[in-house]
Coordinates of C-alpha atoms in Angstrom, one line a residue:
X1181 CA 0.0 0.0 0.0
X1182 CA 3.0 2.4 0.1
X1183 CA 2.2 5.3 2.4
X1184 CA -1.6 4.6 2.4
X1185 CA -3.1 3.9 5.8
X1186 CA -6.4 3.0 7.3
X1187 CA -7.6 6.0 9.4
X1188 CA -8.5 5.0 12.9
X1189 CA -9.8 8.0 14.9
X1190 CA -7.5 8.7 17.9
X1191 CA -4.5 6.8 16.5
X1192 CA -1.1 8.6 16.5
X1193 CA 0.9 8.1 13.4
X1194 CA 4.0 9.6 11.7
X1195 CA 4.0 10.7 8.1
X1196 CA 7.1 11.0 6.0
X1197 CA 7.3 13.5 3.1
X1198 CA 9.9 15.2 0.9
X1199 CA 7.6 17.8 -0.9
X1200 CA 6.0 19.9 1.8
X1201 CA 3.7 21.7 -0.6
X1202 CA 1.7 18.4 -1.0
X1203 CA 1.0 18.3 2.7
X1204 CA -1.9 20.1 4.2
X1205 CA -1.5 22.8 6.9
X1206 CA -2.7 20.3 9.6
X1207 CA 0.3 18.0 8.9
X1208 CA 2.8 20.9 9.3
X1209 CA 1.0 21.9 12.5
X1210 CA 0.9 18.3 13.9
X1211 CA -2.9 18.7 14.0
X1212 CA -5.7 16.2 13.5
X1213 CA -5.9 14.7 10.0
X1214 CA -8.8 13.1 8.1
X1215 CA -9.6 12.1 4.6
X1216 CA -9.9 15.8 3.9
X1217 CA -6.2 16.0 4.3
X1218 CA -5.8 14.0 1.2
X1219 CA -8.1 16.4 -0.7
X1220 CA -5.5 19.2 -0.1
X1221 CA -3.0 17.0 -1.9
X1222 CA -5.4 16.6 -4.8
X1223 CA -5.7 20.3 -5.0
X1224 CA -1.9 20.8 -5.2
X1225 CA -1.6 18.1 -7.8
X1226 CA -4.4 19.7 -9.9
X1227 CA -2.6 23.1 -9.6
X1228 CA 0.8 21.6 -10.6
X1229 CA -0.7 19.6 -13.5
X1230 CA -2.5 22.7 -14.9
X1231 CA 0.5 25.0 -14.5
X1232 CA 3.7 23.2 -13.9
X1233 CA 4.2 25.3 -10.8
X1234 CA 4.4 24.9 -7.1
X1235 CA 1.5 26.9 -5.7
X1236 CA 3.4 27.7 -2.5
X1237 CA 6.8 28.3 -4.0
X1238 CA 9.2 30.3 -1.8
X1239 CA 12.9 31.0 -1.4
X1240 CA 13.1 28.5 1.5
X1241 CA 11.3 25.5 2.8
X1242 CA 10.5 27.4 6.0
X1243 CA 8.8 30.2 4.0
X1244 CA 7.0 27.6 1.9
X1245 CA 5.5 26.0 5.0
X1246 CA 4.5 29.5 6.2
X1247 CA 2.7 30.0 2.8
X1248 CA 1.0 26.7 3.2
X1249 CA 0.0 27.4 6.8
X1250 CA -1.6 30.7 5.7
X1251 CA -3.0 29.2 2.5
X1252 CA -1.3 31.9 0.5
X1253 CA -1.2 31.2 -3.3
X1254 CA -2.1 32.9 -6.5
X1255 CA -3.0 31.8 -10.0
X1256 CA 0.0 32.9 -12.1
X1257 CA -1.3 35.1 -14.9
X1258 CA 1.0 33.5 -17.5
X1259 CA 0.6 29.9 -16.5
X1260 CA -3.2 30.1 -16.1
X1261 CA -4.1 32.4 -18.9
X1262 CA -5.6 29.5 -20.9
X1263 CA -7.0 27.6 -17.9
X1264 CA -10.8 27.6 -17.5
X1265 CA -12.5 29.3 -14.6
X1266 CA -14.0 25.9 -13.6
X1267 CA -10.6 24.4 -13.3
X1268 CA -9.4 27.3 -11.0
X1269 CA -12.5 27.0 -8.9
X1270 CA -11.8 23.2 -8.5
X1271 CA -8.4 24.1 -7.1
X1272 CA -9.8 26.9 -5.0
X1273 CA -12.2 24.6 -3.2
X1274 CA -9.5 22.1 -2.3
X1275 CA -6.8 24.5 -1.2
X1276 CA -8.7 25.6 1.8
X1277 CA -7.0 26.0 5.2
X1278 CA -9.9 24.7 7.2
X1279 CA -10.2 21.0 6.4
X1280 CA -13.9 21.0 7.3
X1281 CA -14.6 23.4 4.4
X1282 CA -12.7 21.5 1.7
X1283 CA -14.5 19.5 -1.0
X1284 CA -14.9 15.8 -0.2
X1285 CA -14.0 13.2 -2.8
X1286 CA -17.7 12.8 -3.8
X1287 CA -18.1 16.6 -4.2
X1288 CA -15.0 16.8 -6.3
X1289 CA -16.3 14.2 -8.7
X1290 CA -19.5 16.2 -9.0
X1291 CA -17.7 19.5 -9.6
X1292 CA -18.7 21.3 -12.9
X1293 CA -15.1 21.0 -14.2
X1294 CA -15.1 17.2 -14.0
X1295 CA -18.7 17.0 -15.2
X1296 CA -18.1 19.2 -18.2
X1297 CA -19.2 17.7 -21.5
X1298 CA -16.4 16.6 -23.8
X1299 CA -17.4 19.1 -26.6
X1300 CA -16.8 22.0 -24.2
X1301 CA -13.3 20.8 -23.2
X1302 CA -10.5 22.9 -24.8
X1303 CA -8.3 21.0 -27.3
X1304 CA -5.4 23.4 -26.8
X1305 CA -2.2 21.6 -25.8
X1306 CA -0.7 22.7 -22.5
X1307 CA 2.9 23.8 -22.7
X1308 CA 5.0 21.4 -20.6
X1309 CA 8.3 23.2 -20.1
X1310 CA 7.3 24.4 -16.6
X1311 CA 6.2 20.9 -15.8
X1312 CA 9.5 19.4 -16.7
X1313 CA 11.4 21.9 -14.6
X1314 CA 9.1 21.3 -11.6
X1315 CA 9.6 17.5 -12.0
X1316 CA 13.4 17.9 -11.9
X1317 CA 13.2 19.9 -8.7
X1318 CA 11.2 17.1 -7.1
X1319 CA 13.6 14.4 -8.3
X1320 CA 16.6 16.2 -6.8
X1321 CA 15.1 16.1 -3.4
X1322 CA 15.7 12.4 -2.9
X1323 CA 18.7 10.4 -4.1
X1324 CA 17.8 7.0 -2.7
X1325 CA 14.9 4.8 -3.7
X1326 CA 13.7 2.4 -1.0
X1327 CA 10.5 0.5 -0.3
X1328 CA 7.8 3.0 0.5
X1329 CA 5.9 0.1 2.1
X1330 CA 8.8 -0.3 4.6
X1331 CA 8.7 3.4 5.4
X1332 CA 4.9 3.4 5.9
X1333 CA 5.2 0.6 8.5
X1334 CA 7.9 2.4 10.4
X1335 CA 11.1 1.0 8.7
X1336 CA 14.4 2.8 8.4
X1337 CA 14.6 5.9 6.3
X1338 CA 18.0 7.3 7.4
X1339 CA 19.4 7.0 3.8
X1340 CA 16.7 9.2 2.4
X1341 CA 18.0 12.7 2.4
X1342 CA 15.5 15.5 2.6
X1343 CA 12.7 13.6 4.2
X1344 CA 10.7 15.2 7.0
X1345 CA 8.5 13.6 9.6
X1346 CA 5.0 14.8 10.5
X1347 CA 3.6 13.4 13.7
X1348 CA -0.2 13.7 13.6
X1349 CA -3.3 12.2 15.1
X1350 CA -6.3 10.8 13.2
X1351 CA -9.4 12.9 13.7
X1352 CA -13.1 12.1 13.0
X1353 CA -14.9 13.1 9.8
X1354 CA -16.8 16.3 9.7
X1355 CA -20.4 16.1 8.5
X1356 CA -21.7 19.6 9.4
X1357 CA -22.6 22.7 7.4
X1358 CA -20.3 23.7 4.6
X1359 CA -20.5 26.4 2.0
X1360 CA -21.9 25.8 -1.5
X1361 CA -19.8 25.9 -4.6
X1362 CA -17.7 29.1 -4.8
X1363 CA -17.4 29.7 -8.6
X1364 CA -15.2 32.2 -10.4
X1365 CA -17.3 34.5 -12.6
X1366 CA -16.3 37.5 -14.7
X1367 CA -17.4 41.1 -14.6
X1368 CA -17.4 43.7 -17.4
X1369 CA -13.8 44.7 -16.6
X1370 CA -12.8 41.0 -16.7
X1371 CA -12.1 40.8 -13.0
X1372 CA -13.2 37.7 -11.2
X1373 CA -16.2 37.8 -8.8
X1374 CA -17.5 35.1 -6.5
X1375 CA -20.9 33.6 -6.3
X1376 CA -22.0 31.5 -3.3
X1377 CA -25.0 29.2 -3.7
X1378 CA -26.5 28.2 -0.3
X1379 CA -28.4 24.9 -0.2
X1380 CA -30.4 23.1 2.5
X1381 CA -29.3 25.3 5.3
X1382 CA -31.3 27.3 7.7
X1383 CA -31.8 31.0 7.1
X1384 CA -30.1 32.1 10.3
X1385 CA -27.2 29.7 9.7
X1386 CA -26.8 31.0 6.1
X1387 CA -26.9 34.6 7.3
X1388 CA -24.1 33.9 9.8
X1389 CA -22.1 31.9 7.3
X1390 CA -22.3 34.3 4.4
X1391 CA -21.7 37.4 6.6
X1392 CA -18.6 35.7 8.0
X1393 CA -17.4 35.1 4.4
X1394 CA -18.1 38.6 3.4
X1395 CA -21.0 37.8 1.1
X1396 CA -23.8 40.3 0.3
X1397 CA -27.0 38.4 -0.2
X1398 CA -30.8 38.7 -0.6
X1399 CA -33.6 36.2 -0.9
X1400 CA -36.3 36.2 -3.6
X1401 CA -38.8 36.8 -0.8
X1402 CA -37.1 40.0 0.3
X1403 CA -36.7 41.1 -3.3
X1404 CA -40.4 40.7 -3.8
X1405 CA -41.1 42.7 -0.7
X1406 CA -39.1 45.6 -2.0
X1407 CA -40.9 45.5 -5.4
X1408 CA -44.3 45.7 -3.6
X1409 CA -43.6 48.6 -1.3
X1410 CA -47.2 49.8 -1.6
X1411 CA -48.6 46.6 0.0
X1412 CA -48.4 46.7 3.9
X1413 CA -46.5 43.8 5.2
X1414 CA -47.4 42.1 8.5
X1415 CA -44.9 42.3 11.3
X1416 CA -43.2 39.0 12.1
X1417 CA -44.1 37.5 15.5
X1418 CA -41.5 36.3 18.0
X1419 CA -42.6 32.7 17.3
X1420 CA -42.1 33.2 13.5
X1421 CA -38.7 34.7 14.1
X1422 CA -37.6 31.7 16.0
X1423 CA -38.5 29.3 13.2
X1424 CA -35.5 27.7 11.6
X1425 CA -37.1 26.6 8.3
X1426 CA -34.9 27.1 5.2
X1427 CA -36.1 29.9 2.9
X1428 CA -37.0 29.4 -0.8
X1429 CA -33.9 31.1 -2.0
X1430 CA -31.0 29.0 -3.3
X1431 CA -28.5 31.6 -4.4
X1432 CA -26.3 34.1 -2.6
X1433 CA -24.3 36.6 -4.6
X1434 CA -21.1 38.5 -3.7
X1435 CA -21.3 42.0 -5.1
X1436 CA -17.8 42.9 -4.1
X1437 CA -15.2 42.5 -6.9
X1438 CA -12.0 40.8 -5.9

């Protein structure tokens, strides 16, 4: 199985790695890890395959780990100029510092980028010069090939130069409220905007969540109320205010350009 492991909540394990950019912030912080930790690695791989670049590149490993810990990365304008907005959104939803808010494997498979019809997929060939350079930097980090299975089960690794050890504890899976898809859009000035679609959440929870994310939102019901200002609206009762039923809206829009 190589480095693959069964995740047993509460178990303490050690993880060996030579490319810190593929390890999620919780590994570098010796925090709890779950299957969401692997989804971070998927995001880094997607970024690297699309661009041939390390999303957290820095002049030193220490600075790189700092970038990872703060989730600081950008889509290089030259490397991503021909990459679709759906592809960048896919990466955005995986490279999330809070593991509870990352896409799950199931959500990733349902993402619009992977569900795109073949006739809509670009046939333009990706330039691979950056990919070859990036590959060479990874190859140079280790000069000895040993059994990864032996390493995974606690065997010797003293001959592997450049390896680091992350001591972590297995956490439990999170099944609570998460944000909807955060999709890149485009404005008239060709600057990206964000759109958040809230689904199957309570109105109060959605309000708190979207406000915390900086979203400006309105429901169809409130829009209709503004359009019919001549019609007196009954004041909500305390009992009605306490109801936690989800509203009829399903879309939340961010009006701030980023």
